mmCIF file of C-alpha atoms in Angstrom:
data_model
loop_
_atom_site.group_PDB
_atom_site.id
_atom_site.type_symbol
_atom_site.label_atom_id
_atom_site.label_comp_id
_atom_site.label_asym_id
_atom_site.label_seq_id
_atom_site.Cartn_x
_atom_site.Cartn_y
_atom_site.Cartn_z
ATOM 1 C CA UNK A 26 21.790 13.669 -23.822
ATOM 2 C CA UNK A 27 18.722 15.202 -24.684
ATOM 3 C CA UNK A 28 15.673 13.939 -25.262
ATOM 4 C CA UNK A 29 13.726 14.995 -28.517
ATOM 5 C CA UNK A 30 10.139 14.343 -27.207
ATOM 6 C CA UNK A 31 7.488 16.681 -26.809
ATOM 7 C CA UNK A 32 5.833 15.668 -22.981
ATOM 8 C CA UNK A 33 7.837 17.729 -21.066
ATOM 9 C CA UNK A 34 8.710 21.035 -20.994
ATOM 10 C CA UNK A 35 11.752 20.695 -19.148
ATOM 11 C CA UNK A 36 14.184 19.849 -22.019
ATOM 12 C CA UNK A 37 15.931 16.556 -20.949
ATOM 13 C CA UNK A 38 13.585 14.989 -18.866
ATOM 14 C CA UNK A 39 11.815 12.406 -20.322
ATOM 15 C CA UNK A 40 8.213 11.439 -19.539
ATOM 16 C CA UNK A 41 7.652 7.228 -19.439
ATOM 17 C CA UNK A 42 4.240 5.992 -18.785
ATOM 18 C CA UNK A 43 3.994 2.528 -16.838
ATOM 19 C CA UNK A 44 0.924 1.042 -14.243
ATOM 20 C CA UNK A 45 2.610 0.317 -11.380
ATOM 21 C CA UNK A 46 4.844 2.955 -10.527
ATOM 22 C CA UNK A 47 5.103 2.054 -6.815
ATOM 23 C CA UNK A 48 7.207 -0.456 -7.608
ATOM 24 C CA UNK A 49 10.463 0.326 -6.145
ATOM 25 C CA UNK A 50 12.917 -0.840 -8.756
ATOM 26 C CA UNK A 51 11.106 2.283 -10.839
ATOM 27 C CA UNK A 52 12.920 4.496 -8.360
ATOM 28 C CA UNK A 53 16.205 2.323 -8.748
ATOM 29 C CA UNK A 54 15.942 2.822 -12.903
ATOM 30 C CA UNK A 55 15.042 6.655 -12.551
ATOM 31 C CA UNK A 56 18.851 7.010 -10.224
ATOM 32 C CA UNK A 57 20.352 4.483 -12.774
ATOM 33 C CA UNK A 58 19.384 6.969 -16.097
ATOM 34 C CA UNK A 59 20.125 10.180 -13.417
ATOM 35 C CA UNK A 60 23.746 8.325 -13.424
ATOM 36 C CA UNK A 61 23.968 8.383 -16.900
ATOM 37 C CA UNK A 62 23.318 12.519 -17.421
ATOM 38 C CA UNK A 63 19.383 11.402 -17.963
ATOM 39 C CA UNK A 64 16.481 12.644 -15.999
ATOM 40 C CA UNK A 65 13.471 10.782 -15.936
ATOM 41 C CA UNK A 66 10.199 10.800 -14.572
ATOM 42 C CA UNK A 67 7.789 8.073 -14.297
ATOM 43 C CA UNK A 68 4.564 8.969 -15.075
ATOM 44 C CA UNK A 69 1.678 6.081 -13.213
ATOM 45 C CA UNK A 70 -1.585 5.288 -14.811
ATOM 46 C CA UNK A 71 -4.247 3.278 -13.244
ATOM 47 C CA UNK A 72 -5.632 1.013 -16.067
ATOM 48 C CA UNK A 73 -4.402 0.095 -19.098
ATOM 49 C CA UNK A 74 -6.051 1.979 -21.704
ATOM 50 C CA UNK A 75 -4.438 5.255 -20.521
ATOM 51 C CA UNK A 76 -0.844 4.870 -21.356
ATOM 52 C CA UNK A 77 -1.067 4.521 -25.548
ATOM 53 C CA UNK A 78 -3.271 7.718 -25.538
ATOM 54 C CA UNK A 79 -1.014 9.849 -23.711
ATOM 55 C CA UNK A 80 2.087 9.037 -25.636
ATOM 56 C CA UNK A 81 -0.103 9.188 -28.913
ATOM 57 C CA UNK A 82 -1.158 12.965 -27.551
ATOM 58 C CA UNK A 83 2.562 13.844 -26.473
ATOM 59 C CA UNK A 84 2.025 14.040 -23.108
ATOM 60 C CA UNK A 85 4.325 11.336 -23.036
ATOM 61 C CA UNK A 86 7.973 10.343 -24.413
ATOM 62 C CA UNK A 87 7.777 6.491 -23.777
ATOM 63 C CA UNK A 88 5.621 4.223 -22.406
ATOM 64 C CA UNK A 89 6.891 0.300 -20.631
ATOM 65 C CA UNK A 90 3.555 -1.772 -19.853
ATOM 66 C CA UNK A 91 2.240 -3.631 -22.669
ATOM 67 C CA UNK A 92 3.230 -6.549 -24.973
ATOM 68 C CA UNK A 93 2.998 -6.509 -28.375
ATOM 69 C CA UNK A 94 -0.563 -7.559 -28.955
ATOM 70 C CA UNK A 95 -2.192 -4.756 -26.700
ATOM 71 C CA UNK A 96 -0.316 -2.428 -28.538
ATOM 72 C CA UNK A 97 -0.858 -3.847 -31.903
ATOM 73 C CA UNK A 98 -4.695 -3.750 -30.614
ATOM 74 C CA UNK A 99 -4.169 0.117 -30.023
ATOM 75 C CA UNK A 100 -2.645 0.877 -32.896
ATOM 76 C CA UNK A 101 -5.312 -0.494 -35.369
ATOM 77 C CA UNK A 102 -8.199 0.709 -32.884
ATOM 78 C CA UNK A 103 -6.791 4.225 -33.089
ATOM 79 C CA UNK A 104 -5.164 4.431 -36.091
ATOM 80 C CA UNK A 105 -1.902 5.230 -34.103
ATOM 81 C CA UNK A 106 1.419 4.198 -35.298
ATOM 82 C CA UNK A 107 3.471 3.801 -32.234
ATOM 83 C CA UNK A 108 6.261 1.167 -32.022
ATOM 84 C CA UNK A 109 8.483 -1.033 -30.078
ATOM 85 C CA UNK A 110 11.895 0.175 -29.331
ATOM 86 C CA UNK A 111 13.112 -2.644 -27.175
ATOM 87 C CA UNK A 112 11.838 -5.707 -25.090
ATOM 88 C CA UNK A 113 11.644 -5.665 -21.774
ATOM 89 C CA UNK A 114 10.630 -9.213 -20.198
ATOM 90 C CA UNK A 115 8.101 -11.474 -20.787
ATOM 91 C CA UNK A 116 5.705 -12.488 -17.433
ATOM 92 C CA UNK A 117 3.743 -15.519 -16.917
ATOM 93 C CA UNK A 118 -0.019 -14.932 -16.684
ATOM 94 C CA UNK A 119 -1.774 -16.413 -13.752
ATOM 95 C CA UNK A 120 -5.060 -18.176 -12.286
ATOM 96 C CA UNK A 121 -5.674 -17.158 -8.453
ATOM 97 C CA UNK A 122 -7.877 -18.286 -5.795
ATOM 98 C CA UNK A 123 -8.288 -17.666 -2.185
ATOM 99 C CA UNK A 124 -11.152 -20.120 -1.941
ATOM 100 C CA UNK A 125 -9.354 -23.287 -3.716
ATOM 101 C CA UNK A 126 -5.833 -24.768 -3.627
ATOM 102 C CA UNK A 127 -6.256 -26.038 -7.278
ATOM 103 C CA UNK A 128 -8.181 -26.027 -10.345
ATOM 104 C CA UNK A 129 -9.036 -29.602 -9.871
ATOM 105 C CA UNK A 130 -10.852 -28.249 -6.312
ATOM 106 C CA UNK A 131 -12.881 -25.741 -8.733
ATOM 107 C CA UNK A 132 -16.808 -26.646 -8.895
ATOM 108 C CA UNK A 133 -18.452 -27.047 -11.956
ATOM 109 C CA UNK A 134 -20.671 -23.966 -12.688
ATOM 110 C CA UNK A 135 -18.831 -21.670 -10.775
ATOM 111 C CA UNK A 136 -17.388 -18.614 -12.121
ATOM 112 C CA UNK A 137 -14.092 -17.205 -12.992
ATOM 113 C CA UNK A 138 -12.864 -13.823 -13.434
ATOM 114 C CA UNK A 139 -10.549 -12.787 -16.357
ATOM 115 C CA UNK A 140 -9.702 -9.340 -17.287
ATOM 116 C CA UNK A 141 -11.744 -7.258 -19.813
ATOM 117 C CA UNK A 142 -9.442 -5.596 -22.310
ATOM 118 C CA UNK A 143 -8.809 -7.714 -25.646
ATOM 119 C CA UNK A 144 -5.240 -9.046 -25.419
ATOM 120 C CA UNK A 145 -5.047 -9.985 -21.871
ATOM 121 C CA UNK A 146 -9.001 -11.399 -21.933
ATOM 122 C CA UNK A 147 -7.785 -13.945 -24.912
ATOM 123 C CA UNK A 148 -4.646 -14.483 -23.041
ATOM 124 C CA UNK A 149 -6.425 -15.657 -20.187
ATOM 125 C CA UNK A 150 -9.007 -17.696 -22.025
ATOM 126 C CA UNK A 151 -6.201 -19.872 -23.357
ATOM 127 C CA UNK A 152 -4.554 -19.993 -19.542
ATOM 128 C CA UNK A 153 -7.950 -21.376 -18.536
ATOM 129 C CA UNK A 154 -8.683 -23.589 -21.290
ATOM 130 C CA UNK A 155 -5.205 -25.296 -20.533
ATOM 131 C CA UNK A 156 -5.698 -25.710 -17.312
ATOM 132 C CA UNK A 157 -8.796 -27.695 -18.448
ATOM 133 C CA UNK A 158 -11.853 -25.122 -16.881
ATOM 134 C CA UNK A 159 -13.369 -23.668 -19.786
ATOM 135 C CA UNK A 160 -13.235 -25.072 -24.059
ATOM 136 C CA UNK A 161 -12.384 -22.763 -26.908
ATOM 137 C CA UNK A 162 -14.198 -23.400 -30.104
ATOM 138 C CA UNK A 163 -11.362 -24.289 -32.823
ATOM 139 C CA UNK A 164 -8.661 -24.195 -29.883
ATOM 140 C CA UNK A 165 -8.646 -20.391 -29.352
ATOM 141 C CA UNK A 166 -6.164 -18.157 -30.431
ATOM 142 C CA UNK A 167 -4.882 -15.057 -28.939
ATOM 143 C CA UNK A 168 -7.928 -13.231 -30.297
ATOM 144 C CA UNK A 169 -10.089 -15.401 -28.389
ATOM 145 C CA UNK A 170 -13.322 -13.450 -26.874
ATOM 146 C CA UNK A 171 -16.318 -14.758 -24.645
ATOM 147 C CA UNK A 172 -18.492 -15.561 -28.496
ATOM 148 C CA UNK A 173 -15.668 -18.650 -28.539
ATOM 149 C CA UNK A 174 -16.475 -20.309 -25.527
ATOM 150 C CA UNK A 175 -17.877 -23.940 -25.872
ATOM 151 C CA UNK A 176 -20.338 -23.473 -22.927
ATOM 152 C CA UNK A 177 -21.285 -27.161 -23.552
ATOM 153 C CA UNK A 178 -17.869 -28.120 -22.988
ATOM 154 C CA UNK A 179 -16.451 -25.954 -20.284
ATOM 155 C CA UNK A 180 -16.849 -26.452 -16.144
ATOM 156 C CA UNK A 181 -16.876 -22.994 -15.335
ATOM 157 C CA UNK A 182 -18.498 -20.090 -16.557
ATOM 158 C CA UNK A 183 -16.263 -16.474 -17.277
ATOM 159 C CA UNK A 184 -16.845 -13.202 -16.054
ATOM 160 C CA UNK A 185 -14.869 -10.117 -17.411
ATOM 161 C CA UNK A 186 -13.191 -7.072 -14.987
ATOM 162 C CA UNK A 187 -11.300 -4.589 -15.688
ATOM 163 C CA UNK A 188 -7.460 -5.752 -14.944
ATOM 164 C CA UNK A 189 -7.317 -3.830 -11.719
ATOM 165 C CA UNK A 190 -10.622 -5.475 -10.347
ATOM 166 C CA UNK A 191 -10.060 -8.963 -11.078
ATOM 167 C CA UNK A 192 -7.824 -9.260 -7.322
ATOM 168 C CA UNK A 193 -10.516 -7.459 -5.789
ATOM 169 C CA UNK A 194 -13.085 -9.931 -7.303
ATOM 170 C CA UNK A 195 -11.370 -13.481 -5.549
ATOM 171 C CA UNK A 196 -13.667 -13.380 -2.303
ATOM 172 C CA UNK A 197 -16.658 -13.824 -4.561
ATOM 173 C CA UNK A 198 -15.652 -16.049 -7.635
ATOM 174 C CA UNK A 199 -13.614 -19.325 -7.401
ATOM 175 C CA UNK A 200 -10.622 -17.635 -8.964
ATOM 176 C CA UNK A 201 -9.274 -14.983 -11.397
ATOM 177 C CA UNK A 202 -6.888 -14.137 -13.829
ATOM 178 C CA UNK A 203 -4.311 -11.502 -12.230
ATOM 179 C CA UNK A 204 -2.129 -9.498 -14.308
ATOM 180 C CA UNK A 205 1.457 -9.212 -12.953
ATOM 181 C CA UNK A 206 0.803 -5.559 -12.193
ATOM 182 C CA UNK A 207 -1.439 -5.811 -9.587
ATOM 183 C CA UNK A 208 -0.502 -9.239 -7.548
ATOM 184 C CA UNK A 209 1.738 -7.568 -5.172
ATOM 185 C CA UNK A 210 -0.109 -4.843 -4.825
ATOM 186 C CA UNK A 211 -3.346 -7.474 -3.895
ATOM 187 C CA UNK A 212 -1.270 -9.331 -1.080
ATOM 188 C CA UNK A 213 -0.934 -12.378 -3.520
ATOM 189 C CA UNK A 214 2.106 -14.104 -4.146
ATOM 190 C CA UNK A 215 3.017 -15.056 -7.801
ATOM 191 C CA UNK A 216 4.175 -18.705 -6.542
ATOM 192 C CA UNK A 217 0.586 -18.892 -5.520
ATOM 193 C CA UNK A 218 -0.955 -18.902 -8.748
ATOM 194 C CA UNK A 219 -2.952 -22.386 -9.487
ATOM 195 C CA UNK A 220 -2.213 -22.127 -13.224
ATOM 196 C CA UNK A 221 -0.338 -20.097 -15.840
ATOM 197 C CA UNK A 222 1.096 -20.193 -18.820
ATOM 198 C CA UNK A 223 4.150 -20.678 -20.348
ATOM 199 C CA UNK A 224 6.522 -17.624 -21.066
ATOM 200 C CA UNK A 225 9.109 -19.993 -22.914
ATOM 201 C CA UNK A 226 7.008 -21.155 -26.003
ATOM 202 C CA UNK A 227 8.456 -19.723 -28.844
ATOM 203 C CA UNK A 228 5.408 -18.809 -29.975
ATOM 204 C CA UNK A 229 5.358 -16.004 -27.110
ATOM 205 C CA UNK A 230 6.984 -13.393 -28.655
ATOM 206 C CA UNK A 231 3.630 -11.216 -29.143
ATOM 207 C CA UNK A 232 3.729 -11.503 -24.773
ATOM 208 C CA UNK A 233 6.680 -9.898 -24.648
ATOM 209 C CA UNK A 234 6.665 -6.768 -22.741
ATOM 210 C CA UNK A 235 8.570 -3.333 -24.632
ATOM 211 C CA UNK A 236 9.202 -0.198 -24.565
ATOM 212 C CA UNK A 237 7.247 2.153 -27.334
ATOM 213 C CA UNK A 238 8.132 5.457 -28.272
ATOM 214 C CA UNK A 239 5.898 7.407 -31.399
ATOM 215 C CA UNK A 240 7.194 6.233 -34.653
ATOM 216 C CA UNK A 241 9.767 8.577 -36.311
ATOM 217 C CA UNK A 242 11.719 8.774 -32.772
ATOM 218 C CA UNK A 243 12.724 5.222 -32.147
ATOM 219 C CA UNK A 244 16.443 5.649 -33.626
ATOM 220 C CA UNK A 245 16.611 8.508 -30.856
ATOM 221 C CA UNK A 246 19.659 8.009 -29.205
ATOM 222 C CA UNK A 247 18.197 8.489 -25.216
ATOM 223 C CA UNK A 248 15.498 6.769 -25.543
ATOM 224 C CA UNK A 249 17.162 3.506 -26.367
ATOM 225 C CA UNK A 250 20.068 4.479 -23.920
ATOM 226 C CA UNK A 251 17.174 4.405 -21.432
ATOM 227 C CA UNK A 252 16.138 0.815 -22.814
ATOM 228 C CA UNK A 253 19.854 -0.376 -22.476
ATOM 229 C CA UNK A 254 19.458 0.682 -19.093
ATOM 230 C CA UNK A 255 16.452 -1.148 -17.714
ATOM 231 C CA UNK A 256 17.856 -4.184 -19.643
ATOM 232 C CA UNK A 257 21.721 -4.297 -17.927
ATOM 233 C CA UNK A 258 21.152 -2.277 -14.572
ATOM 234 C CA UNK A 259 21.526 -5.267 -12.161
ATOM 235 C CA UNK A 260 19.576 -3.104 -9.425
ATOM 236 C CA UNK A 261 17.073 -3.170 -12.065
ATOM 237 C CA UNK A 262 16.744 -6.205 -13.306
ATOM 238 C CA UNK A 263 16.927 -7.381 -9.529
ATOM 239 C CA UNK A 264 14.091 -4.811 -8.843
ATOM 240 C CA UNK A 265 11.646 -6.268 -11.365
ATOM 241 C CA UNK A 266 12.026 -10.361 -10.002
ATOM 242 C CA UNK A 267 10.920 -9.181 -6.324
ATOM 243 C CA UNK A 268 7.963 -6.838 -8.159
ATOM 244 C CA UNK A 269 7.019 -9.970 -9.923
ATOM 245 C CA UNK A 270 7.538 -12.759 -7.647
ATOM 246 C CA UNK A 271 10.474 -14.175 -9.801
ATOM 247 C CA UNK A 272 8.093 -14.598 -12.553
ATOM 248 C CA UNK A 273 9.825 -12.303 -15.206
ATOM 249 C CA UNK A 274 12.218 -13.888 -17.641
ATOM 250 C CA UNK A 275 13.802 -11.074 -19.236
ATOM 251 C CA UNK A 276 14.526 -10.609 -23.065
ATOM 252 C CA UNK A 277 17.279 -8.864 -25.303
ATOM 253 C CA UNK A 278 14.760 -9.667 -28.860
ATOM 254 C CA UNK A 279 15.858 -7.766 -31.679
ATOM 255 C CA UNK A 280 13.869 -4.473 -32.324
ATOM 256 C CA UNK A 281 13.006 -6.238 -36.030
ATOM 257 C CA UNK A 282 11.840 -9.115 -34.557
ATOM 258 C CA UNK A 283 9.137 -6.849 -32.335
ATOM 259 C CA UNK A 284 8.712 -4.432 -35.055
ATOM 260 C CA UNK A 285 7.763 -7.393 -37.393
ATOM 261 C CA UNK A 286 5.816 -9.032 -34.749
ATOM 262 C CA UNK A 287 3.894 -6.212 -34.402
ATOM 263 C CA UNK A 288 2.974 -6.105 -37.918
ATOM 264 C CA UNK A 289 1.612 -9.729 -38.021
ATOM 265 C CA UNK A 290 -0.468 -9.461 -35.386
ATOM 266 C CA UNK A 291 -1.986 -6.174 -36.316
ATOM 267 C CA UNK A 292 -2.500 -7.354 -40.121
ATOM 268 C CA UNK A 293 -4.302 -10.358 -38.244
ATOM 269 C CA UNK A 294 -6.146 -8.093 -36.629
ATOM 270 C CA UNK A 295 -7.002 -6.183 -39.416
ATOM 271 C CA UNK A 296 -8.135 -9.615 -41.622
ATOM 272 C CA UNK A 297 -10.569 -10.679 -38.255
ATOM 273 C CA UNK A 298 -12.359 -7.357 -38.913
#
């Protein structure tokens, strides 16, 4: 098969865009798809907020890093249409610390580090709130920023990273939110988190983790052969629980479901602004 995407010159090779490419179960999907007549290289960004961009530009075909709400964040930022094509797994987000064995041991006035980019800052907000260090005004949401901290209320005060900077930060706050990406690649352990969330709420759905392609090319037939692929290679899916500690639970949701998730969130979006 042949993809119909624009990234690549090399007709049949599709171009996917992921942050964490050293991840060896990436190598393990790319020999799966080679198995099935489909070549596929793995393009590796550093942060976040270079992945939507390229596949919005064509330099991609697909990209596999983000949940719904970052890209529903993208897509009304940029005025992109790109959408979900299948889900992927959904990951536990998590509270570190090298300094304290629990969030009970955390001093009052000390300062935690969450990351900096919309979805994954409100995210972690509500991760800290339930784990009793910081108050959200009206509860929080997942838009939560820093304006709906309850300072009055909350025992520690929040600092915002970039994703890949909150590991590095842990020798000099009392702990920090670490996206799945990067604990591995930080020496951390996932089982060593002091506090996440829960990946099982039903409410989670906007977590989930997908595949997007550009809109008008998510019927194409490779591309979801490719999803099919990450989501019933065994090597794969075995691949992914060592990358993540055993953290991911993965997810067969119906494409409507995420393409109608998607749409709530961003018309949310659009009503905050």
């Amino acid at each position: 098969m042949a993809a119909c995407g624009s990234a690549s010159g090399d007709e049949g090779t599709v171009k996917i865009g992921v942050v964490g490419a050293s991840d060896p179960y990436w190598a393990t999907y790319t020999e799966a798809a080679k198995a099935e007549g489909i070549d596929v290289e793995i393009v590796d960004f550093a942060e976040y907020t270079q992945p939507n961009p390229a596949l919005t530009e064509g330099e991609l075909d697909l990209n596999q890093f983000q949940h719904i709400i970052y890209l529903a964040r993208y897509n009304v930022a940029s005025g992109a249409d790109l959408t979900p094509i299948g889900s992927t797994a959904i990951y536990p987000l998590g509270l570190y610390s090298t300094q304290y064995d629990s969030v009970e041991d955390i001093p009052e006035g000390s300062t935690v580090a969450v990351p900096n980019d919309e979805s994954n800052l409100a995210r972690g907000l509500l991760v800290l709130q339930s784990a009793g260090l910081v108050s959200l005004k009206d509860g929080g949401s997942v838009f939560a920023t820093l304006d709906d901290l309850d300072e009055a209320k909350s025992k520690v005060k929040v600092t915002t990273l970039e994703a890949s900077l909150t590991p590095t930060s842990l020798p000099d706050v009392a702990a920090a939110i670490v996206n799945n990406d990067f604990v591995e690649d930080a020496g951390l352990k996932a089982e060593d988190a002091i506090a996440q969330d829960d990946p099982s709420d039903p409410k989670a759905i906007p977590y989930v983790n997908i595949f997007a392609a550009r809109a008008g090319e998510e019927e194409n037939e490779t591309y979801l052969k490719l999803v099919q692929i990450y989501q019933e290679t065994q090597a794969v899916q075995d691949g992914v629980q060592k990358a993540s500690g055993n953290t991911a639970e993965f997810l067969k949701v119906p494409v409507q479901d995420l393409r109608d998730s998607l749409a709530e969130v961003q018309q949310d979006i659009e009503n905050l602004d």
